[in-house]
Amino acid sequence: MYKNKKTQIIFTKCILGTIGLLFLLGPEMNGFLYYMTERCVFNSTDPKDIELIASWYYNKMEVNRFTSSAGKFVGYTEYGVKNADFWNNGPFLNTMRAEKERFCQHNIGIWYSNVLSKSVQPTVRLHSSTPSSGHHPAMLVCSVYDFFPKDIKVSWLRDGQEVSSDVTSTEEMEDSDWYYQIHSHLEYTPRQDGDSLQQQRSHPEDSPDAASQPTSSMVDILESINKKLSSFNACLTIKEILHKEFQALRESVEFSQQKTETLAVENTVLRELVKSLTEGMTQLYDLKRFGIEDGQLSARL
């Protein structure tokens, strides 16, 4: 299930470049990087749920830290202890105590109004596949796309019970457009009496009904197929079954088209024959009306 986890926004400030004895270095310039970071850790906009953590680093080692919950500086090296003692007894202490409100609360409000309050309902695709290895002949793949925020849970149910074995899932993967995707695989052996397999997800954007409602379109197909399959053809994938059905349907359609075309040609010939006979009988009837027999036609002309 989705949990409201604490969120960290990390702002880095490089307050000084390199420190070294330049007059001893000659033409080359070396030294140790000295920098400071400020982190805002929070799970709401309430000041009680916000903590400022400021750290000072020298040569990749943290030497000093200030936290808004403690309200003072601490040192982690000999140099850092001296710094902490000096800062805790000077005006810099009050400056850092005010930094939580100035720096964290202001930026957290911006993030909540523009990013963290936004959510997008996931799109789910369910299909079958054949596992490359393992002890089961069939596999279902649930692919969940285009959701935000990152927190989501994808689970499988069999006969109403959550399946924990033969299930593999990827981590939530970034799409580089603020959206995420995740894929879950369930390997299983179809039963001759049919299976009741369900996939469900839980995401903050889902309504209670949508979150608990199984995606059953593919499940219904699988149940229908499983009841008809024997132990031999149970290993066939859905793709193979659908391909065979499509081939049979296409052959039936082609045969029907050929038969229809043949009947159309025969019908056209028959119509032309009837037309010719009708015209001939009409001419013969007209000749006889005027007393002209077949043998007299050429003489009178």
mmCIF file of C-alpha atoms in Angstrom:
data_model
loop_
_atom_site.group_PDB
_atom_site.id
_atom_site.type_symbol
_atom_site.label_atom_id
_atom_site.label_comp_id
_atom_site.label_asym_id
_atom_site.label_seq_id
_atom_site.Cartn_x
_atom_site.Cartn_y
_atom_site.Cartn_z
ATOM 1 C CA MET A 1 0.000 0.000 0.000
ATOM 2 C CA TYR A 2 1.004 3.583 -0.535
ATOM 3 C CA LYS A 3 2.611 5.221 2.471
ATOM 4 C CA ASN A 4 3.254 8.902 2.987
ATOM 5 C CA LYS A 5 7.015 8.751 3.226
ATOM 6 C CA LYS A 6 9.275 11.620 4.150
ATOM 7 C CA THR A 7 10.566 13.518 1.182
ATOM 8 C CA GLN A 8 13.992 15.070 0.846
ATOM 9 C CA ILE A 9 14.795 18.064 -1.311
ATOM 10 C CA ILE A 10 18.540 18.632 -1.476
ATOM 11 C CA PHE A 11 19.910 22.053 -2.363
ATOM 12 C CA THR A 12 23.688 22.250 -2.704
ATOM 13 C CA LYS A 13 25.658 25.413 -2.159
ATOM 14 C CA CYS A 14 29.335 25.478 -3.023
ATOM 15 C CA ILE A 15 30.572 28.228 -0.750
ATOM 16 C CA LEU A 16 34.269 27.895 -1.554
ATOM 17 C CA GLY A 17 36.188 26.323 -4.398
ATOM 18 C CA THR A 18 39.563 24.893 -3.456
ATOM 19 C CA ILE A 19 41.782 25.423 -0.479
ATOM 20 C CA GLY A 20 45.531 24.940 -0.843
ATOM 21 C CA LEU A 21 48.936 26.497 -0.420
ATOM 22 C CA LEU A 22 49.101 28.139 -3.809
ATOM 23 C CA PHE A 23 52.579 29.574 -3.320
ATOM 24 C CA LEU A 24 53.941 26.019 -2.912
ATOM 25 C CA LEU A 25 52.074 24.542 -5.882
ATOM 26 C CA GLY A 26 53.967 26.326 -8.634
ATOM 27 C CA PRO A 27 52.263 26.352 -12.024
ATOM 28 C CA GLU A 28 49.750 23.637 -11.029
ATOM 29 C CA MET A 29 46.724 24.461 -8.943
ATOM 30 C CA ASN A 30 45.437 21.767 -6.566
ATOM 31 C CA GLY A 31 43.605 21.665 -3.268
ATOM 32 C CA PHE A 32 40.633 20.230 -1.407
ATOM 33 C CA LEU A 33 37.017 21.068 -2.177
ATOM 34 C CA TYR A 34 35.160 22.731 0.685
ATOM 35 C CA TYR A 35 31.396 22.955 0.277
ATOM 36 C CA MET A 36 28.130 23.108 2.179
ATOM 37 C CA THR A 37 24.742 21.467 1.558
ATOM 38 C CA GLU A 38 21.311 22.151 2.985
ATOM 39 C CA ARG A 39 18.630 19.452 3.050
ATOM 40 C CA CYS A 40 14.945 19.891 3.802
ATOM 41 C CA VAL A 41 13.355 16.667 5.091
ATOM 42 C CA PHE A 42 9.553 16.778 5.350
ATOM 43 C CA ASN A 43 6.253 14.967 4.879
ATOM 44 C CA SER A 44 3.914 17.979 4.972
ATOM 45 C CA THR A 45 3.997 21.764 4.996
ATOM 46 C CA ASP A 46 3.517 21.813 8.774
ATOM 47 C CA PRO A 47 6.658 23.318 10.390
ATOM 48 C CA LYS A 48 6.628 20.459 12.927
ATOM 49 C CA ASP A 49 7.131 17.998 10.047
ATOM 50 C CA ILE A 50 10.053 19.908 8.509
ATOM 51 C CA GLU A 51 13.700 19.551 9.452
ATOM 52 C CA LEU A 52 16.678 21.457 8.101
ATOM 53 C CA ILE A 53 19.982 19.586 7.904
ATOM 54 C CA ALA A 54 23.029 21.658 6.925
ATOM 55 C CA SER A 55 26.408 19.967 6.437
ATOM 56 C CA TRP A 56 29.914 21.273 5.749
ATOM 57 C CA TYR A 57 32.406 19.051 3.904
ATOM 58 C CA TYR A 58 36.144 19.255 3.440
ATOM 59 C CA ASN A 59 37.984 16.758 1.235
ATOM 60 C CA LYS A 60 34.795 14.617 0.936
ATOM 61 C CA MET A 61 34.494 14.356 4.736
ATOM 62 C CA GLU A 62 31.686 15.934 6.764
ATOM 63 C CA VAL A 63 33.260 18.169 9.392
ATOM 64 C CA ASN A 64 30.221 20.066 10.726
ATOM 65 C CA ARG A 65 26.453 19.675 10.853
ATOM 66 C CA PHE A 66 23.530 21.798 11.985
ATOM 67 C CA THR A 67 20.009 20.403 12.446
ATOM 68 C CA SER A 68 16.934 22.479 13.193
ATOM 69 C CA SER A 69 15.669 19.808 15.614
ATOM 70 C CA ALA A 70 18.834 20.080 17.749
ATOM 71 C CA GLY A 71 19.212 23.809 17.133
ATOM 72 C CA LYS A 72 23.006 23.775 17.331
ATOM 73 C CA PHE A 73 26.207 22.815 15.510
ATOM 74 C CA VAL A 74 28.187 19.613 16.033
ATOM 75 C CA GLY A 75 31.717 18.782 14.849
ATOM 76 C CA TYR A 76 33.038 15.452 13.549
ATOM 77 C CA THR A 77 36.752 16.284 13.297
ATOM 78 C CA GLU A 78 39.153 18.288 15.418
ATOM 79 C CA TYR A 79 38.728 21.203 13.065
ATOM 80 C CA GLY A 80 34.940 20.692 13.051
ATOM 81 C CA VAL A 81 34.695 20.691 16.854
ATOM 82 C CA LYS A 82 36.472 24.063 16.974
ATOM 83 C CA ASN A 83 34.115 25.418 14.327
ATOM 84 C CA ALA A 84 31.047 24.150 16.207
ATOM 85 C CA ASP A 85 32.169 25.756 19.461
ATOM 86 C CA PHE A 86 32.798 29.067 17.707
ATOM 87 C CA TRP A 87 29.500 29.076 15.780
ATOM 88 C CA ASN A 88 27.377 27.994 18.759
ATOM 89 C CA ASN A 89 28.606 31.060 20.661
ATOM 90 C CA GLY A 90 28.224 33.586 17.874
ATOM 91 C CA PRO A 91 25.574 35.272 15.697
ATOM 92 C CA PHE A 92 25.776 32.522 13.057
ATOM 93 C CA LEU A 93 23.700 30.252 15.345
ATOM 94 C CA ASN A 94 20.623 32.502 15.113
ATOM 95 C CA THR A 95 21.126 32.805 11.370
ATOM 96 C CA MET A 96 20.947 29.025 10.947
ATOM 97 C CA ARG A 97 17.966 28.706 13.294
ATOM 98 C CA ALA A 98 16.050 31.089 11.025
ATOM 99 C CA GLU A 99 17.157 29.187 7.912
ATOM 100 C CA LYS A 100 14.452 26.527 8.317
ATOM 101 C CA GLU A 101 11.683 29.067 7.858
ATOM 102 C CA ARG A 102 13.490 31.118 5.219
ATOM 103 C CA PHE A 103 14.871 28.276 3.131
ATOM 104 C CA CYS A 104 12.818 25.112 3.760
ATOM 105 C CA GLN A 105 9.290 26.316 4.366
ATOM 106 C CA HIS A 106 9.384 28.665 1.387
ATOM 107 C CA ASN A 107 10.684 26.060 -1.073
ATOM 108 C CA ILE A 108 8.490 23.255 0.286
ATOM 109 C CA GLY A 109 5.421 25.388 -0.393
ATOM 110 C CA ILE A 110 6.546 25.814 -3.992
ATOM 111 C CA TRP A 111 7.175 22.083 -4.413
ATOM 112 C CA TYR A 112 3.819 21.084 -2.958
ATOM 113 C CA SER A 113 1.850 23.511 -5.116
ATOM 114 C CA ASN A 114 3.684 22.655 -8.349
ATOM 115 C CA VAL A 115 4.918 19.059 -8.053
ATOM 116 C CA LEU A 116 4.168 17.019 -4.956
ATOM 117 C CA SER A 117 0.413 17.608 -4.991
ATOM 118 C CA LYS A 118 0.174 16.321 -8.562
ATOM 119 C CA SER A 119 -0.625 12.696 -9.342
ATOM 120 C CA VAL A 120 -1.419 10.721 -12.487
ATOM 121 C CA GLN A 121 -3.383 7.471 -12.627
ATOM 122 C CA PRO A 122 -1.407 4.544 -14.081
ATOM 123 C CA THR A 123 -2.154 2.752 -17.331
ATOM 124 C CA VAL A 124 -2.128 -1.058 -17.063
ATOM 125 C CA ARG A 125 -1.421 -3.591 -19.804
ATOM 126 C CA LEU A 126 -1.757 -7.334 -19.195
ATOM 127 C CA HIS A 127 -0.497 -9.984 -21.594
ATOM 128 C CA SER A 128 0.786 -13.544 -21.621
ATOM 129 C CA SER A 129 4.253 -14.768 -22.506
ATOM 130 C CA THR A 130 6.392 -17.884 -22.442
ATOM 131 C CA PRO A 131 9.073 -17.964 -19.723
ATOM 132 C CA SER A 132 12.588 -18.545 -20.992
ATOM 133 C CA SER A 133 13.292 -20.834 -18.045
ATOM 134 C CA GLY A 134 11.673 -22.069 -14.870
ATOM 135 C CA HIS A 135 9.249 -24.785 -13.853
ATOM 136 C CA HIS A 136 6.054 -23.350 -15.350
ATOM 137 C CA PRO A 137 4.865 -23.322 -18.981
ATOM 138 C CA ALA A 138 2.954 -20.032 -18.820
ATOM 139 C CA MET A 139 3.623 -16.503 -17.618
ATOM 140 C CA LEU A 140 1.520 -13.384 -17.209
ATOM 141 C CA VAL A 141 3.113 -9.949 -17.504
ATOM 142 C CA CYS A 142 1.553 -6.871 -15.932
ATOM 143 C CA SER A 143 3.031 -3.597 -17.211
ATOM 144 C CA VAL A 144 2.076 -0.369 -15.465
ATOM 145 C CA TYR A 145 2.930 2.873 -17.293
ATOM 146 C CA ASP A 146 2.782 6.651 -16.908
ATOM 147 C CA PHE A 147 2.047 7.064 -13.208
ATOM 148 C CA PHE A 148 3.109 9.674 -10.662
ATOM 149 C CA PRO A 149 4.135 9.763 -7.857
ATOM 150 C CA LYS A 150 6.553 6.870 -7.692
ATOM 151 C CA ASP A 151 4.966 4.887 -4.840
ATOM 152 C CA ILE A 152 2.909 1.958 -6.169
ATOM 153 C CA LYS A 153 2.206 -1.671 -5.324
ATOM 154 C CA VAL A 154 1.439 -4.372 -7.910
ATOM 155 C CA SER A 155 0.239 -7.772 -6.663
ATOM 156 C CA TRP A 156 -1.239 -10.997 -8.035
ATOM 157 C CA LEU A 157 -4.214 -12.927 -6.632
ATOM 158 C CA ARG A 158 -5.054 -16.570 -7.261
ATOM 159 C CA ASP A 159 -8.468 -17.728 -6.082
ATOM 160 C CA GLY A 160 -8.643 -14.546 -4.023
ATOM 161 C CA GLN A 161 -5.314 -15.114 -2.234
ATOM 162 C CA GLU A 162 -2.207 -13.026 -2.859
ATOM 163 C CA VAL A 163 0.536 -14.942 -4.670
ATOM 164 C CA SER A 164 4.038 -14.532 -3.251
ATOM 165 C CA SER A 165 5.978 -17.274 -5.058
ATOM 166 C CA ASP A 166 6.989 -17.308 -8.732
ATOM 167 C CA VAL A 167 6.507 -13.533 -8.884
ATOM 168 C CA THR A 168 9.235 -11.157 -10.034
ATOM 169 C CA SER A 169 8.937 -7.397 -10.354
ATOM 170 C CA THR A 170 11.164 -4.608 -11.543
ATOM 171 C CA GLU A 171 11.848 -1.481 -9.552
ATOM 172 C CA GLU A 172 9.947 1.676 -10.394
ATOM 173 C CA MET A 173 11.752 3.008 -13.463
ATOM 174 C CA GLU A 174 11.893 6.670 -14.454
ATOM 175 C CA ASP A 175 10.728 7.664 -17.924
ATOM 176 C CA SER A 176 12.676 10.967 -17.904
ATOM 177 C CA ASP A 177 9.371 12.869 -18.166
ATOM 178 C CA TRP A 178 8.317 12.772 -14.469
ATOM 179 C CA TYR A 179 6.403 9.535 -15.066
ATOM 180 C CA TYR A 180 7.314 6.027 -13.894
ATOM 181 C CA GLN A 181 6.763 2.467 -15.058
ATOM 182 C CA ILE A 182 6.966 -0.962 -13.408
ATOM 183 C CA HIS A 183 6.612 -4.553 -14.670
ATOM 184 C CA SER A 184 5.527 -7.635 -12.716
ATOM 185 C CA HIS A 185 5.754 -11.262 -13.940
ATOM 186 C CA LEU A 186 3.800 -14.266 -12.661
ATOM 187 C CA GLU A 187 4.857 -17.748 -13.764
ATOM 188 C CA TYR A 188 2.194 -20.421 -13.326
ATOM 189 C CA THR A 189 0.920 -23.785 -14.540
ATOM 190 C CA PRO A 190 -2.662 -23.679 -15.886
ATOM 191 C CA ARG A 191 -5.111 -26.040 -14.215
ATOM 192 C CA GLN A 192 -7.517 -28.129 -16.284
ATOM 193 C CA ASP A 193 -10.471 -27.041 -14.165
ATOM 194 C CA GLY A 194 -9.623 -23.372 -14.749
ATOM 195 C CA ASP A 195 -7.816 -20.660 -12.795
ATOM 196 C CA SER A 196 -9.035 -17.496 -11.161
ATOM 197 C CA LEU A 197 -6.087 -15.150 -11.614
ATOM 198 C CA GLN A 198 -6.271 -11.461 -10.824
ATOM 199 C CA GLN A 199 -3.892 -8.526 -10.951
ATOM 200 C CA GLN A 200 -4.364 -5.467 -8.797
ATOM 201 C CA ARG A 201 -2.458 -2.292 -8.087
ATOM 202 C CA SER A 202 -2.452 0.359 -5.379
ATOM 203 C CA HIS A 203 -1.518 3.941 -6.216
ATOM 204 C CA PRO A 204 -2.386 7.309 -4.605
ATOM 205 C CA GLU A 205 -4.259 8.452 -7.733
ATOM 206 C CA ASP A 206 -6.503 5.363 -7.778
ATOM 207 C CA SER A 207 -9.987 5.599 -6.342
ATOM 208 C CA PRO A 208 -10.850 2.892 -3.749
ATOM 209 C CA ASP A 209 -12.834 0.964 -6.357
ATOM 210 C CA ALA A 210 -10.165 1.219 -9.034
ATOM 211 C CA ALA A 211 -7.386 0.244 -6.628
ATOM 212 C CA SER A 212 -9.078 -2.984 -5.566
ATOM 213 C CA GLN A 213 -10.732 -3.863 -8.862
ATOM 214 C CA PRO A 214 -8.879 -6.662 -10.714
ATOM 215 C CA THR A 215 -7.946 -6.374 -14.345
ATOM 216 C CA SER A 216 -9.984 -9.336 -15.546
ATOM 217 C CA SER A 217 -10.261 -9.099 -19.342
ATOM 218 C CA MET A 218 -7.235 -11.286 -19.974
ATOM 219 C CA VAL A 219 -8.100 -13.459 -16.957
ATOM 220 C CA ASP A 220 -11.486 -14.330 -18.465
ATOM 221 C CA ILE A 221 -9.805 -15.347 -21.704
ATOM 222 C CA LEU A 222 -7.300 -17.491 -19.837
ATOM 223 C CA GLU A 223 -10.004 -19.213 -17.812
ATOM 224 C CA SER A 224 -11.965 -20.063 -20.955
ATOM 225 C CA ILE A 225 -8.875 -21.403 -22.669
ATOM 226 C CA ASN A 226 -7.671 -23.353 -19.639
ATOM 227 C CA LYS A 227 -10.962 -25.265 -19.426
ATOM 228 C CA LYS A 228 -10.553 -26.463 -23.025
ATOM 229 C CA LEU A 229 -6.854 -27.252 -22.985
ATOM 230 C CA SER A 230 -5.537 -30.719 -22.246
ATOM 231 C CA SER A 231 -2.252 -31.346 -20.475
ATOM 232 C CA PHE A 232 -0.560 -31.498 -23.878
ATOM 233 C CA ASN A 233 -1.682 -28.220 -25.392
ATOM 234 C CA ALA A 234 -1.660 -26.396 -22.068
ATOM 235 C CA CYS A 235 1.872 -25.366 -22.926
ATOM 236 C CA LEU A 236 0.691 -23.396 -25.953
ATOM 237 C CA THR A 237 0.827 -19.675 -25.493
ATOM 238 C CA ILE A 238 -2.163 -17.471 -26.064
ATOM 239 C CA LYS A 239 -0.372 -15.964 -29.023
ATOM 240 C CA GLU A 240 -0.133 -19.358 -30.731
ATOM 241 C CA ILE A 241 -3.782 -20.138 -30.057
ATOM 242 C CA LEU A 242 -4.960 -16.799 -31.415
ATOM 243 C CA HIS A 243 -2.699 -17.226 -34.449
ATOM 244 C CA LYS A 244 -4.300 -20.593 -35.282
ATOM 245 C CA GLU A 245 -7.784 -19.156 -34.887
ATOM 246 C CA PHE A 246 -6.858 -16.223 -37.115
ATOM 247 C CA GLN A 247 -5.470 -18.532 -39.816
ATOM 248 C CA ALA A 248 -8.660 -20.615 -39.814
ATOM 249 C CA LEU A 249 -10.805 -17.498 -39.985
ATOM 250 C CA ARG A 250 -8.766 -16.046 -42.842
ATOM 251 C CA GLU A 251 -9.007 -19.289 -44.857
ATOM 252 C CA SER A 252 -12.769 -19.326 -44.307
ATOM 253 C CA VAL A 253 -13.062 -15.727 -45.462
ATOM 254 C CA GLU A 254 -10.916 -16.367 -48.556
ATOM 255 C CA PHE A 255 -13.040 -19.404 -49.490
ATOM 256 C CA SER A 256 -16.219 -17.391 -49.072
ATOM 257 C CA GLN A 257 -14.818 -14.608 -51.247
ATOM 258 C CA GLN A 258 -13.846 -17.052 -54.013
ATOM 259 C CA LYS A 259 -17.270 -18.683 -53.924
ATOM 260 C CA THR A 260 -18.973 -15.296 -54.042
ATOM 261 C CA GLU A 261 -16.873 -14.213 -57.039
ATOM 262 C CA THR A 262 -17.704 -17.466 -58.926
ATOM 263 C CA LEU A 263 -21.419 -17.061 -58.282
ATOM 264 C CA ALA A 264 -21.242 -13.456 -59.454
ATOM 265 C CA VAL A 265 -19.644 -14.484 -62.790
ATOM 266 C CA GLU A 266 -22.183 -17.262 -63.347
ATOM 267 C CA ASN A 267 -25.036 -14.901 -62.572
ATOM 268 C CA THR A 268 -23.727 -12.346 -65.095
ATOM 269 C CA VAL A 269 -23.468 -14.970 -67.865
ATOM 270 C CA LEU A 270 -26.965 -16.219 -67.115
ATOM 271 C CA ARG A 271 -28.400 -12.709 -67.281
ATOM 272 C CA GLU A 272 -26.739 -12.070 -70.681
ATOM 273 C CA LEU A 273 -28.099 -15.389 -72.033
ATOM 274 C CA VAL A 274 -31.625 -14.613 -70.892
ATOM 275 C CA LYS A 275 -31.347 -11.143 -72.426
ATOM 276 C CA SER A 276 -30.220 -12.565 -75.803
ATOM 277 C CA LEU A 277 -33.020 -15.152 -75.872
ATOM 278 C CA THR A 278 -35.578 -12.510 -75.004
ATOM 279 C CA GLU A 279 -34.407 -10.210 -77.795
ATOM 280 C CA GLY A 280 -34.448 -13.083 -80.350
ATOM 281 C CA MET A 281 -37.957 -14.176 -79.429
ATOM 282 C CA THR A 282 -39.164 -10.563 -79.636
ATOM 283 C CA GLN A 283 -37.803 -10.159 -83.172
ATOM 284 C CA LEU A 284 -39.318 -13.475 -84.284
ATOM 285 C CA TYR A 285 -42.697 -12.498 -82.894
ATOM 286 C CA ASP A 286 -42.625 -9.168 -84.769
ATOM 287 C CA LEU A 287 -41.849 -10.883 -88.087
ATOM 288 C CA LYS A 288 -44.707 -13.295 -87.709
ATOM 289 C CA ARG A 289 -47.103 -10.471 -86.933
ATOM 290 C CA PHE A 290 -46.458 -8.990 -90.373
ATOM 291 C CA GLY A 291 -46.911 -12.380 -92.075
ATOM 292 C CA ILE A 292 -43.268 -12.859 -92.785
ATOM 293 C CA GLU A 293 -41.942 -16.362 -92.364
ATOM 294 C CA ASP A 294 -38.304 -17.098 -91.804
ATOM 295 C CA GLY A 295 -37.768 -18.328 -95.365
ATOM 296 C CA GLN A 296 -39.504 -15.326 -96.998
ATOM 297 C CA LEU A 297 -37.477 -12.643 -95.236
ATOM 298 C CA SER A 298 -34.585 -12.541 -97.707
ATOM 299 C CA ALA A 299 -36.863 -12.667 -100.840
ATOM 300 C CA ARG A 300 -39.009 -9.736 -99.801
ATOM 301 C CA LEU A 301 -36.001 -7.646 -98.910
#
